[in-house]
PDB file of C-alpha atoms in Angstrom:
ATOM      1  CA  MET A   1      18.968   4.485  20.274  1.00 45.00           C
ATOM      2  CA  LEU A   2      16.507   4.511  17.540  1.00 57.00           C
ATOM      3  CA  ASN A   3      17.493   4.709  14.250  1.00 75.00           C
ATOM      4  CA  ASN A   4      15.893   7.041  11.377  1.00 73.00           C
ATOM      5  CA  GLU A   5      13.244   4.464  10.075  1.00 77.00           C
ATOM      6  CA  LYS A   6      11.999   3.512  13.442  1.00 80.00           C
ATOM      7  CA  ARG A   7      11.592   7.389  14.545  1.00 82.00           C
ATOM      8  CA  TYR A   8       9.712   8.224  11.329  1.00 83.00           C
ATOM      9  CA  LEU A   9       7.595   5.160  11.868  1.00 86.00           C
ATOM     10  CA  ILE A  10       6.773   5.279  15.450  1.00 87.00           C
ATOM     11  CA  SER A  11       6.250   9.170  15.088  1.00 88.00           C
ATOM     12  CA  ARG A  12       3.760   8.695  12.234  1.00 89.00           C
ATOM     13  CA  PHE A  13       2.177   5.884  14.415  1.00 92.00           C
ATOM     14  CA  VAL A  14       2.073   8.240  17.325  1.00 91.00           C
ATOM     15  CA  ASN A  15       0.400  10.848  15.058  1.00 91.00           C
ATOM     16  CA  LEU A  16      -2.099   8.689  13.559  1.00 92.00           C
ATOM     17  CA  ILE A  17      -3.178   7.380  17.003  1.00 93.00           C
ATOM     18  CA  GLY A  18      -3.573  10.794  18.396  1.00 91.00           C
ATOM     19  CA  ASN A  19      -5.870  11.961  15.282  1.00 92.00           C
ATOM     20  CA  SER A  20      -7.919   8.698  15.580  1.00 93.00           C
ATOM     21  CA  ILE A  21      -8.395   9.337  19.585  1.00 94.00           C
ATOM     22  CA  TYR A  22      -9.680  12.801  18.872  1.00 93.00           C
ATOM     23  CA  ASN A  23     -12.038  11.857  15.709  1.00 92.00           C
ATOM     24  CA  ILE A  24     -13.586   9.019  17.906  1.00 94.00           C
ATOM     25  CA  CYS A  25     -14.189  11.395  20.960  1.00 95.00           C
ATOM     26  CA  ILE A  26     -15.597  14.406  18.775  1.00 93.00           C
ATOM     27  CA  PRO A  27     -19.109  12.696  18.305  1.00 92.00           C
ATOM     28  CA  LEU A  28     -18.920  11.448  22.060  1.00 94.00           C
ATOM     29  CA  TYR A  29     -18.622  14.841  23.242  1.00 93.00           C
ATOM     30  CA  LEU A  30     -20.904  16.432  21.055  1.00 93.00           C
ATOM     31  CA  LEU A  31     -23.674  13.824  21.776  1.00 93.00           C
ATOM     32  CA  GLU A  32     -23.275  14.246  25.584  1.00 92.00           C
ATOM     33  CA  LYS A  33     -23.051  17.966  25.357  1.00 89.00           C
ATOM     34  CA  PHE A  34     -26.134  18.562  22.847  1.00 90.00           C
ATOM     35  CA  GLU A  35     -27.788  15.332  22.855  1.00 89.00           C
ATOM     36  CA  SER A  36     -28.452  15.674  19.151  1.00 91.00           C
ATOM     37  CA  LEU A  37     -27.394  13.685  16.274  1.00 92.00           C
ATOM     38  CA  MET A  38     -28.415  16.486  14.039  1.00 93.00           C
ATOM     39  CA  ILE A  39     -25.851  18.885  15.545  1.00 92.00           C
ATOM     40  CA  THR A  40     -23.117  16.088  15.613  1.00 92.00           C
ATOM     41  CA  GLY A  41     -23.723  15.470  11.850  1.00 91.00           C
ATOM     42  CA  ALA A  42     -24.003  19.015  10.766  1.00 93.00           C
ATOM     43  CA  PHE A  43     -20.666  19.557  12.806  1.00 94.00           C
ATOM     44  CA  PHE A  44     -18.744  16.889  10.833  1.00 89.00           C
ATOM     45  CA  THR A  45     -19.923  17.944   7.498  1.00 92.00           C
ATOM     46  CA  LEU A  46     -18.856  21.651   8.242  1.00 94.00           C
ATOM     47  CA  VAL A  47     -15.461  20.687   9.714  1.00 94.00           C
ATOM     48  CA  GLN A  48     -14.723  18.637   6.729  1.00 92.00           C
ATOM     49  CA  ILE A  49     -15.463  21.349   4.033  1.00 94.00           C
ATOM     50  CA  PRO A  50     -12.332  23.572   4.181  1.00 93.00           C
ATOM     51  CA  MET A  51      -9.906  20.378   4.210  1.00 91.00           C
ATOM     52  CA  VAL A  52     -11.905  19.041   1.183  1.00 92.00           C
ATOM     53  CA  VAL A  53     -11.546  22.339  -0.590  1.00 93.00           C
ATOM     54  CA  LEU A  54      -7.865  22.768   0.165  1.00 92.00           C
ATOM     55  CA  LEU A  55      -6.805  19.201  -0.265  1.00 89.00           C
ATOM     56  CA  PRO A  56      -6.238  19.612  -3.969  1.00 87.00           C
ATOM     57  CA  PHE A  57      -3.650  22.759  -3.238  1.00 90.00           C
ATOM     58  CA  ILE A  58      -1.957  21.312  -0.187  1.00 89.00           C
ATOM     59  CA  GLY A  59       0.223  18.941  -2.363  1.00 82.00           C
ATOM     60  CA  SER A  60       1.255  22.054  -4.657  1.00 84.00           C
ATOM     61  CA  PHE A  61       1.982  23.862  -1.606  1.00 85.00           C
ATOM     62  CA  LEU A  62       4.307  21.224  -0.185  1.00 85.00           C
ATOM     63  CA  LYS A  63       5.930  20.297  -3.458  1.00 84.00           C
ATOM     64  CA  ASN A  64       9.068  22.361  -2.713  1.00 82.00           C
ATOM     65  CA  LYS A  65       8.779  22.424   1.038  1.00 84.00           C
ATOM     66  CA  ASN A  66      11.348  20.744   3.459  1.00 84.00           C
ATOM     67  CA  LEU A  67       9.208  17.659   4.633  1.00 84.00           C
ATOM     68  CA  LYS A  68      10.934  17.364   7.936  1.00 82.00           C
ATOM     69  CA  HIS A  69      10.191  21.083   8.644  1.00 88.00           C
ATOM     70  CA  THR A  70       6.647  20.763   7.435  1.00 90.00           C
ATOM     71  CA  MET A  71       5.900  17.577   9.719  1.00 89.00           C
ATOM     72  CA  LEU A  72       7.390  19.363  12.816  1.00 91.00           C
ATOM     73  CA  ALA A  73       5.612  22.484  12.152  1.00 93.00           C
ATOM     74  CA  SER A  74       2.618  20.270  11.665  1.00 93.00           C
ATOM     75  CA  ASN A  75       2.877  18.705  15.281  1.00 93.00           C
ATOM     76  CA  VAL A  76       3.731  22.192  16.667  1.00 95.00           C
ATOM     77  CA  ILE A  77       0.328  23.530  15.189  1.00 96.00           C
ATOM     78  CA  SER A  78      -1.276  20.502  16.636  1.00 96.00           C
ATOM     79  CA  VAL A  79      -0.257  21.052  20.172  1.00 96.00           C
ATOM     80  CA  VAL A  80      -1.293  24.708  19.690  1.00 97.00           C
ATOM     81  CA  ILE A  81      -4.859  23.887  18.435  1.00 97.00           C
ATOM     82  CA  PHE A  82      -5.137  21.421  21.324  1.00 96.00           C
ATOM     83  CA  VAL A  83      -3.919  23.740  24.104  1.00 96.00           C
ATOM     84  CA  MET A  84      -6.702  26.251  22.286  1.00 96.00           C
ATOM     85  CA  VAL A  85      -9.176  23.325  22.477  1.00 95.00           C
ATOM     86  CA  PHE A  86      -8.362  22.718  26.079  1.00 94.00           C
ATOM     87  CA  ILE A  87      -8.565  26.296  26.953  1.00 94.00           C
ATOM     88  CA  ASN A  88     -11.906  26.725  25.183  1.00 93.00           C
ATOM     89  CA  GLU A  89     -13.213  23.644  27.143  1.00 90.00           C
ATOM     90  CA  GLN A  90     -12.066  24.836  30.543  1.00 87.00           C
ATOM     91  CA  PHE A  91     -12.539  28.847  30.541  1.00 85.00           C
ATOM     92  CA  PHE A  92     -14.951  29.430  27.616  1.00 77.00           C
ATOM     93  CA  SER A  93     -17.539  27.128  28.717  1.00 77.00           C
ATOM     94  CA  SER A  94     -16.708  25.402  25.243  1.00 78.00           C
ATOM     95  CA  SER A  95     -17.540  27.736  22.769  1.00 86.00           C
ATOM     96  CA  PHE A  96     -19.200  25.897  19.940  1.00 90.00           C
ATOM     97  CA  ILE A  97     -18.221  28.176  16.901  1.00 92.00           C
ATOM     98  CA  LEU A  98     -14.272  28.262  18.557  1.00 93.00           C
ATOM     99  CA  PHE A  99     -14.563  24.533  18.887  1.00 94.00           C
ATOM    100  CA  MET A 100     -15.716  24.242  15.211  1.00 94.00           C
ATOM    101  CA  ILE A 101     -12.943  26.364  13.895  1.00 96.00           C
ATOM    102  CA  LEU A 102     -10.218  24.720  15.864  1.00 96.00           C
ATOM    103  CA  THR A 103     -11.483  21.397  14.599  1.00 95.00           C
ATOM    104  CA  MET A 104     -11.181  22.843  11.097  1.00 96.00           C
ATOM    105  CA  LEU A 105      -7.887  24.034  11.341  1.00 96.00           C
ATOM    106  CA  GLU A 106      -6.804  20.567  12.850  1.00 95.00           C
ATOM    107  CA  LYS A 107      -8.311  18.727   9.797  1.00 94.00           C
ATOM    108  CA  ILE A 108      -6.323  20.775   7.448  1.00 95.00           C
ATOM    109  CA  ASN A 109      -3.187  20.356   9.586  1.00 94.00           C
ATOM    110  CA  VAL A 110      -3.702  16.459   9.850  1.00 93.00           C
ATOM    111  CA  ALA A 111      -3.739  16.450   5.943  1.00 92.00           C
ATOM    112  CA  ILE A 112      -0.665  18.602   5.708  1.00 92.00           C
ATOM    113  CA  PHE A 113       1.034  16.028   7.956  1.00 92.00           C
ATOM    114  CA  ASN A 114      -0.073  12.907   6.249  1.00 90.00           C
ATOM    115  CA  ILE A 115       0.776  14.250   2.758  1.00 89.00           C
ATOM    116  CA  SER A 116       4.218  15.188   4.150  1.00 89.00           C
ATOM    117  CA  SER A 117       4.901  12.046   5.712  1.00 86.00           C
ATOM    118  CA  GLN A 118       3.580  10.031   2.717  1.00 85.00           C
ATOM    119  CA  SER A 119       5.600  12.199   0.322  1.00 84.00           C
ATOM    120  CA  ALA A 120       8.945  11.662   2.557  1.00 80.00           C
ATOM    121  CA  PHE A 121       8.487   8.071   2.465  1.00 76.00           C
ATOM    122  CA  PRO A 122      10.207   7.162  -0.818  1.00 77.00           C
ATOM    123  CA  ILE A 123      12.841   9.957   0.053  1.00 77.00           C
ATOM    124  CA  LEU A 124      13.736   8.321   3.381  1.00 75.00           C
ATOM    125  CA  PHE A 125      14.471   4.527   2.490  1.00 76.00           C
ATOM    126  CA  GLU A 126      16.487   2.912   0.288  1.00 77.00           C
ATOM    127  CA  LYS A 127      14.857   0.949  -2.904  1.00 78.00           C
ATOM    128  CA  LYS A 128      15.919  -2.373  -1.535  1.00 79.00           C
ATOM    129  CA  ASP A 129      14.286  -1.622   1.928  1.00 77.00           C
ATOM    130  CA  ILE A 130      11.163   0.020   0.701  1.00 80.00           C
ATOM    131  CA  ASP A 131       8.954  -3.137   0.297  1.00 82.00           C
ATOM    132  CA  GLU A 132       9.790  -4.373   3.701  1.00 82.00           C
ATOM    133  CA  ILE A 133       9.114  -0.784   5.360  1.00 81.00           C
ATOM    134  CA  ASN A 134       6.148  -0.005   3.551  1.00 82.00           C
ATOM    135  CA  SER A 135       4.596  -3.342   4.766  1.00 86.00           C
ATOM    136  CA  LEU A 136       5.555  -2.473   8.305  1.00 87.00           C
ATOM    137  CA  LYS A 137       4.205   1.150   7.888  1.00 87.00           C
ATOM    138  CA  SER A 138       0.848  -0.352   6.616  1.00 90.00           C
ATOM    139  CA  VAL A 139       0.586  -2.625   9.712  1.00 93.00           C
ATOM    140  CA  LEU A 140       1.283   0.138  12.043  1.00 93.00           C
ATOM    141  CA  ASP A 141      -1.141   2.619  10.232  1.00 92.00           C
ATOM    142  CA  ASN A 142      -3.795  -0.027  10.301  1.00 93.00           C
ATOM    143  CA  PHE A 143      -3.142  -0.931  13.990  1.00 94.00           C
ATOM    144  CA  ALA A 144      -3.084   2.995  14.773  1.00 93.00           C
ATOM    145  CA  ALA A 145      -6.661   3.045  12.751  1.00 92.00           C
ATOM    146  CA  LEU A 146      -7.977   0.186  15.033  1.00 94.00           C
ATOM    147  CA  LEU A 147      -6.156   1.109  18.447  1.00 94.00           C
ATOM    148  CA  GLY A 148      -7.243   4.815  18.429  1.00 93.00           C
ATOM    149  CA  PRO A 149     -10.975   4.819  18.458  1.00 93.00           C
ATOM    150  CA  THR A 150     -10.606   1.828  21.312  1.00 94.00           C
ATOM    151  CA  LEU A 151      -8.248   4.073  23.197  1.00 95.00           C
ATOM    152  CA  GLY A 152     -10.363   7.076  22.609  1.00 95.00           C
ATOM    153  CA  THR A 153     -13.527   5.445  23.900  1.00 96.00           C
ATOM    154  CA  VAL A 154     -12.107   4.134  26.924  1.00 96.00           C
ATOM    155  CA  ILE A 155      -9.894   7.299  27.639  1.00 96.00           C
ATOM    156  CA  TYR A 156     -13.049   9.503  27.097  1.00 96.00           C
ATOM    157  CA  SER A 157     -15.296   7.179  29.458  1.00 96.00           C
ATOM    158  CA  LYS A 158     -12.978   7.400  32.164  1.00 96.00           C
ATOM    159  CA  GLY A 159     -11.597  10.722  31.887  1.00 95.00           C
ATOM    160  CA  GLY A 160     -13.679  12.857  29.790  1.00 94.00           C
ATOM    161  CA  PHE A 161     -13.003  15.412  27.074  1.00 93.00           C
ATOM    162  CA  SER A 162     -10.142  17.204  28.772  1.00 93.00           C
ATOM    163  CA  VAL A 163      -8.081  14.216  29.247  1.00 95.00           C
ATOM    164  CA  VAL A 164      -8.470  13.288  25.802  1.00 95.00           C
ATOM    165  CA  VAL A 165      -7.131  16.700  24.435  1.00 95.00           C
ATOM    166  CA  GLY A 166      -4.411  16.523  27.190  1.00 94.00           C
ATOM    167  CA  ILE A 167      -3.307  13.163  25.793  1.00 93.00           C
ATOM    168  CA  ASN A 168      -3.577  14.534  22.427  1.00 94.00           C
ATOM    169  CA  ILE A 169      -1.338  17.430  23.241  1.00 95.00           C
ATOM    170  CA  LEU A 170       1.362  14.897  24.505  1.00 94.00           C
ATOM    171  CA  SER A 171       1.201  12.624  21.774  1.00 92.00           C
ATOM    172  CA  PHE A 172       1.915  15.406  19.465  1.00 94.00           C
ATOM    173  CA  ALA A 173       4.554  16.778  21.553  1.00 94.00           C
ATOM    174  CA  LEU A 174       6.412  13.288  21.472  1.00 91.00           C
ATOM    175  CA  CYS A 175       5.881  13.065  17.910  1.00 90.00           C
ATOM    176  CA  PHE A 176       7.542  16.305  17.355  1.00 91.00           C
ATOM    177  CA  LEU A 177      10.536  15.336  19.610  1.00 89.00           C
ATOM    178  CA  MET A 178      10.919  11.965  17.704  1.00 85.00           C
ATOM    179  CA  LEU A 179      10.947  13.748  14.314  1.00 83.00           C
ATOM    180  CA  PHE A 180      13.257  16.533  15.769  1.00 82.00           C
ATOM    181  CA  GLU A 181      15.986  14.078  16.082  1.00 72.00           C
ATOM    182  CA  TYR A 182      15.472  12.372  12.692  1.00 61.00           C
ATOM    183  CA  SER A 183      18.185  13.497  10.502  1.00 55.00           C
ATOM    184  CA  ALA A 184      17.386  11.683   7.039  1.00 50.00           C
ATOM    185  CA  ILE A 185      14.718  14.225   5.932  1.00 49.00           C
TER     186      ILE A 185
END
């Protein structure tokens, strides 16, 4: 049985890998689909704008929220967004506008999860353990940042964008389940 600290760290790690995989596969997908660096660059600029604009307000919004519920909701929202991305890819010939809107929503949602999980950190752990656990969290965060793009590139090259989206659905569902069992937040 995993203790609460391990559940938190593993769920955060899985969430970060899922985000890293998606972030590396978006340009691969757009370049394959449109063969244009201009469209890919414009896409990334446009999808970042809502998150950048809302970022200062997200912290205030989360100030009095239950962090466990916020992280759980964030993972559910990610699953829903990625199911919609999958449906868009499979049944709507990948509507560019819908894909952009869903990616914008996911960027905002990722910011909410990251702020919630960072804010929960000092609440979750005793002062005497915080330095050790913070070191482990940093190692896992950096490992996710390294592993995610590598995995994403391999998965995309072998299975395509739909497989990447399917893996993201599973990763966020797993993160939800791990956090759901977490009792300390």
